mmCIF file of C-alpha atoms in Angstrom:
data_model
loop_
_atom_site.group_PDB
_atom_site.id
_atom_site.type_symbol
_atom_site.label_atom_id
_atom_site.label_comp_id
_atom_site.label_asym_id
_atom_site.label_seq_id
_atom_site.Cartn_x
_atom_site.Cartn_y
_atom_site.Cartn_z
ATOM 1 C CA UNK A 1 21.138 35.856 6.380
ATOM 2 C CA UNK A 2 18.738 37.598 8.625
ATOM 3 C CA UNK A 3 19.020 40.806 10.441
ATOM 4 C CA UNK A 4 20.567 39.156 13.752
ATOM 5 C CA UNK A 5 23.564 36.740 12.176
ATOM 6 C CA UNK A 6 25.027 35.904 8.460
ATOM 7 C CA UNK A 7 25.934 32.111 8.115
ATOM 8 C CA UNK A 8 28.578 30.886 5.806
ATOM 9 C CA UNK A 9 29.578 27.212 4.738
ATOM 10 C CA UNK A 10 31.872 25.766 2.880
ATOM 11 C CA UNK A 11 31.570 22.759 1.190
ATOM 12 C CA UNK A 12 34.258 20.051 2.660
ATOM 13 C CA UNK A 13 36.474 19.950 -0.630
ATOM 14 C CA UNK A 14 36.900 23.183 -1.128
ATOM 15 C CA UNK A 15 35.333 22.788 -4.743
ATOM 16 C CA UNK A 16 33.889 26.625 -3.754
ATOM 17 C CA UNK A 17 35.746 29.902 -2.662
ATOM 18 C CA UNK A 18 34.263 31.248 0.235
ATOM 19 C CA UNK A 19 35.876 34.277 1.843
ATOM 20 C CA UNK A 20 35.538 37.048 4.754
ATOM 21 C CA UNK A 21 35.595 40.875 4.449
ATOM 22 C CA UNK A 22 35.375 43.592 6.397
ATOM 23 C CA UNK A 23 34.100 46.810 6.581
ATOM 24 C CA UNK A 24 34.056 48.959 9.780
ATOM 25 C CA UNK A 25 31.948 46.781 12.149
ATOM 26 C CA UNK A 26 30.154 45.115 9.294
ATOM 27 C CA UNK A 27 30.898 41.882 7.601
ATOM 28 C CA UNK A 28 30.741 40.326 4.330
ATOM 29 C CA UNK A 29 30.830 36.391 2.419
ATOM 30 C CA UNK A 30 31.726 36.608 -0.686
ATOM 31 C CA UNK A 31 32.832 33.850 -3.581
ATOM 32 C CA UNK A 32 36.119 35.883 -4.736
ATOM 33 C CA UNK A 33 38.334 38.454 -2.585
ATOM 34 C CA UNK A 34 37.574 41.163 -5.708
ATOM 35 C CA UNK A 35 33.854 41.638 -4.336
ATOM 36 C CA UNK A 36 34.836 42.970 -1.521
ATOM 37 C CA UNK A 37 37.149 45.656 -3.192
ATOM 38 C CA UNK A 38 34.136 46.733 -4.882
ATOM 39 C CA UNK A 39 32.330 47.269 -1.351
ATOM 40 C CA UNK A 40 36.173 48.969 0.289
ATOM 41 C CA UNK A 41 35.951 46.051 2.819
ATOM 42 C CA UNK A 42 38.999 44.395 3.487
ATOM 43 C CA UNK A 43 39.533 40.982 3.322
ATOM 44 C CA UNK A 44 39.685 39.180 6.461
ATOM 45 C CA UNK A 45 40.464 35.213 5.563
ATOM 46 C CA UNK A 46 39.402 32.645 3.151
ATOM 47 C CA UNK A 47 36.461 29.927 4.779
ATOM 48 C CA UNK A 48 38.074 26.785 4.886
ATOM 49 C CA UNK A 49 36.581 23.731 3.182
ATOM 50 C CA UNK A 50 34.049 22.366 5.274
ATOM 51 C CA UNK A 51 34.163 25.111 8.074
ATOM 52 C CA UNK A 52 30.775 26.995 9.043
ATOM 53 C CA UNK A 53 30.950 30.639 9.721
ATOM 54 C CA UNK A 54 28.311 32.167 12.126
ATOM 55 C CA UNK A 55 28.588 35.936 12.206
ATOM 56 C CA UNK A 56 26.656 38.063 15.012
ATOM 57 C CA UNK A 57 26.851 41.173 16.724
ATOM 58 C CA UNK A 58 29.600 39.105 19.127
ATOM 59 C CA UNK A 59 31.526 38.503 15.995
ATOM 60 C CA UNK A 60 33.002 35.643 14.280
ATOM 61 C CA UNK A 61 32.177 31.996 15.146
ATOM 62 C CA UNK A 62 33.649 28.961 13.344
ATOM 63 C CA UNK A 63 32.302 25.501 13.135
ATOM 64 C CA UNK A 64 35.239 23.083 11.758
ATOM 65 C CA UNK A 65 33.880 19.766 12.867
ATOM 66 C CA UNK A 66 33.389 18.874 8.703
ATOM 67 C CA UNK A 67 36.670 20.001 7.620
ATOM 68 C CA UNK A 68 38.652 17.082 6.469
ATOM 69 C CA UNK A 69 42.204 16.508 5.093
ATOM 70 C CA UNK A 70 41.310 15.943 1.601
ATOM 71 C CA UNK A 71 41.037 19.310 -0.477
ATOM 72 C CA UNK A 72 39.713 19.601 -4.159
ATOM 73 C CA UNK A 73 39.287 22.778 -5.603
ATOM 74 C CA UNK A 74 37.916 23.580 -9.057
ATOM 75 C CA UNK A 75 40.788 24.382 -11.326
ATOM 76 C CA UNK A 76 38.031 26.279 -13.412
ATOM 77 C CA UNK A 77 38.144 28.926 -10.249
ATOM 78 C CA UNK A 78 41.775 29.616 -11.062
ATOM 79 C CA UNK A 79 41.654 28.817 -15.223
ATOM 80 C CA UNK A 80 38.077 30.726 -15.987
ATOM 81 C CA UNK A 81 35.857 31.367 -13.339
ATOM 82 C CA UNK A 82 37.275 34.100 -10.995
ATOM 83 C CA UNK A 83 38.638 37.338 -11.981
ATOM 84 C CA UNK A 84 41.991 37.570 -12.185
ATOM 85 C CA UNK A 85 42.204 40.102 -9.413
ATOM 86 C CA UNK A 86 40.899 37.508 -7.183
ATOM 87 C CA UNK A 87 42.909 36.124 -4.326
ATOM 88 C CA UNK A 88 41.437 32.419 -3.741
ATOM 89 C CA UNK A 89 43.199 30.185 -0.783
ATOM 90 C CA UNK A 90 46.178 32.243 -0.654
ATOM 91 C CA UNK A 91 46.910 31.542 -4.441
ATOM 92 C CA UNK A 92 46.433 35.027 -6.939
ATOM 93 C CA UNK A 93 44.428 33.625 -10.197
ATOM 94 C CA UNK A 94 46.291 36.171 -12.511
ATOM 95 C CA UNK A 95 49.453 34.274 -11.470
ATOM 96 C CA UNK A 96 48.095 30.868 -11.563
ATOM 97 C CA UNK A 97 47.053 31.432 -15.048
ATOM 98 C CA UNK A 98 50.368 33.329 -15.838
ATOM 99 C CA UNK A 99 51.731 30.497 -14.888
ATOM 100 C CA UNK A 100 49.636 28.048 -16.516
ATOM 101 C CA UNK A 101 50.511 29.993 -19.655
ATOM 102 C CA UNK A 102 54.123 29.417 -19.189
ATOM 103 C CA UNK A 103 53.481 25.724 -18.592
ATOM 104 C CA UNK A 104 51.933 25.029 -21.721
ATOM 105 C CA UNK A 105 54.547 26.967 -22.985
ATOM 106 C CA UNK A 106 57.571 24.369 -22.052
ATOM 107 C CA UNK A 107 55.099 21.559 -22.476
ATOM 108 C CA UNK A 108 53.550 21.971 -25.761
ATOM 109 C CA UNK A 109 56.104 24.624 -27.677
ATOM 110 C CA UNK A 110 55.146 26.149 -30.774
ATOM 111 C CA UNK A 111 56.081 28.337 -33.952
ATOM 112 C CA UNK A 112 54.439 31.206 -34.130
ATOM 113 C CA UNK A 113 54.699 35.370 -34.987
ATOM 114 C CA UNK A 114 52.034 35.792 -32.173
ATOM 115 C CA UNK A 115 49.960 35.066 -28.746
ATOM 116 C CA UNK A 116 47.074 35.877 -29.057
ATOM 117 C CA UNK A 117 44.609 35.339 -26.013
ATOM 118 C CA UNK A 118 40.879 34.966 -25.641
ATOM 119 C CA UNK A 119 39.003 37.772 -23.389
ATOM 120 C CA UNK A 120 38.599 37.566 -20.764
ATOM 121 C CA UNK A 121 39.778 34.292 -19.124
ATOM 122 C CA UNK A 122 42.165 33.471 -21.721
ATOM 123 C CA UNK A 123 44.109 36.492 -21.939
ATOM 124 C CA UNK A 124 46.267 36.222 -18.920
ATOM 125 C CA UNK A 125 47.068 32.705 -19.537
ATOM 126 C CA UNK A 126 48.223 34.040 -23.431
ATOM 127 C CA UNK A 127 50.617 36.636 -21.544
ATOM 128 C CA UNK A 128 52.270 33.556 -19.751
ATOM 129 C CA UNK A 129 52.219 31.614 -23.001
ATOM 130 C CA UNK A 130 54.181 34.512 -24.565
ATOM 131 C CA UNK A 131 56.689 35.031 -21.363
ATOM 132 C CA UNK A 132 57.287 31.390 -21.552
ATOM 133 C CA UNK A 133 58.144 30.935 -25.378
ATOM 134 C CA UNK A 134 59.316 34.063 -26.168
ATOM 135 C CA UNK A 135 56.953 34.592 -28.566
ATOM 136 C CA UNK A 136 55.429 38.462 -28.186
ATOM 137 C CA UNK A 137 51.740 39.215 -26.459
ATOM 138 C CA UNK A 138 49.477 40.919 -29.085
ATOM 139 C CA UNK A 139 45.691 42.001 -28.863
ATOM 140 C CA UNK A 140 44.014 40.269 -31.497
ATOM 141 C CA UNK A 141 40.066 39.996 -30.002
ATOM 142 C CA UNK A 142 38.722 42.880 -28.235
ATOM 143 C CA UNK A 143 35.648 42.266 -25.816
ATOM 144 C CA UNK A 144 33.193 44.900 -26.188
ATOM 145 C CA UNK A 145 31.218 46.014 -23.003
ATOM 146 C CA UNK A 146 28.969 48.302 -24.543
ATOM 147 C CA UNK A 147 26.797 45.953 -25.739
ATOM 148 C CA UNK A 148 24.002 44.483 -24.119
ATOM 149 C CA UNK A 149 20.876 41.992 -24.519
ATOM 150 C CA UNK A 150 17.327 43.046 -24.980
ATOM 151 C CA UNK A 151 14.434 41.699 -24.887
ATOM 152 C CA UNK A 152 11.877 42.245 -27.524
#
């Protein structure tokens, strides 16, 4: 970044997100679509793996000469990483891990009174678990925000 262009890459696999906002005549990278709800940019279009984004007062430019065929993201972006209101490669991570949850679901039933997920990541994924088996969705952990670190 410097005050004449804002350069973007993505590695070739895709391991990454890497995505484009905008905001009136100003752009934005971010790593999930949700950052740039928190700026009222809208989003634009993911980076593809292995492309190179130049952006300058002449706009977008796009180098795709190390994009390859071959994609691997990190199922971590989609299972724990990235906020559920994140948008990553045209795939929502609230329903990926809805239906993750409903996967496990068919794949690995159980008997149970209650699904109980883990906050943050987890709970989503419970809410799938619980539309897939029938079992009902209950809040059992509660993650509490007003607490914070300090140093002494």
């Amino acid at each position: 970044m410097s005050p004449r262009k804002l350069i973007g890459a993505r590695d070739p696999f895709g391991f990454r997100p890497l995505c484009i906002g905008k905001r009136n005549n100003t752009y934005f990278l971010a790593s999930e679509s949700c950052a740039l709800d928190a700026v009222d940019a809208e989003f634009v279009r993911d980076v593809l793996p292995g492309e190179i984004v130049t952006i300058d007062k002449n706009g977008i430019h796009s180098n795709t000469s190390m994009c390859q065929l071959k994609k691997a993201p990190c199922i971590f972006e989609y299972i724990y990483f990235a906020r559920p209101d994140s948008v990553i490669d045209n795939v929502s991570v609230y329903n990926s891990r809805i239906m993750a949850g409903k996967i496990l679901a068919e794949n690995h039933p159980v008997e149970a009174d209650i699904v109980i997920g883990v906050p943050d990541s987890g709970t989503v994924a419970a809410m799938g678990y619980a539309l897939g088996s029938g079992i009902p969705f209950g809040v059992g952990f509660i993650k509490n925000s007003y607490i914070g670190f300090f140093n002494t």
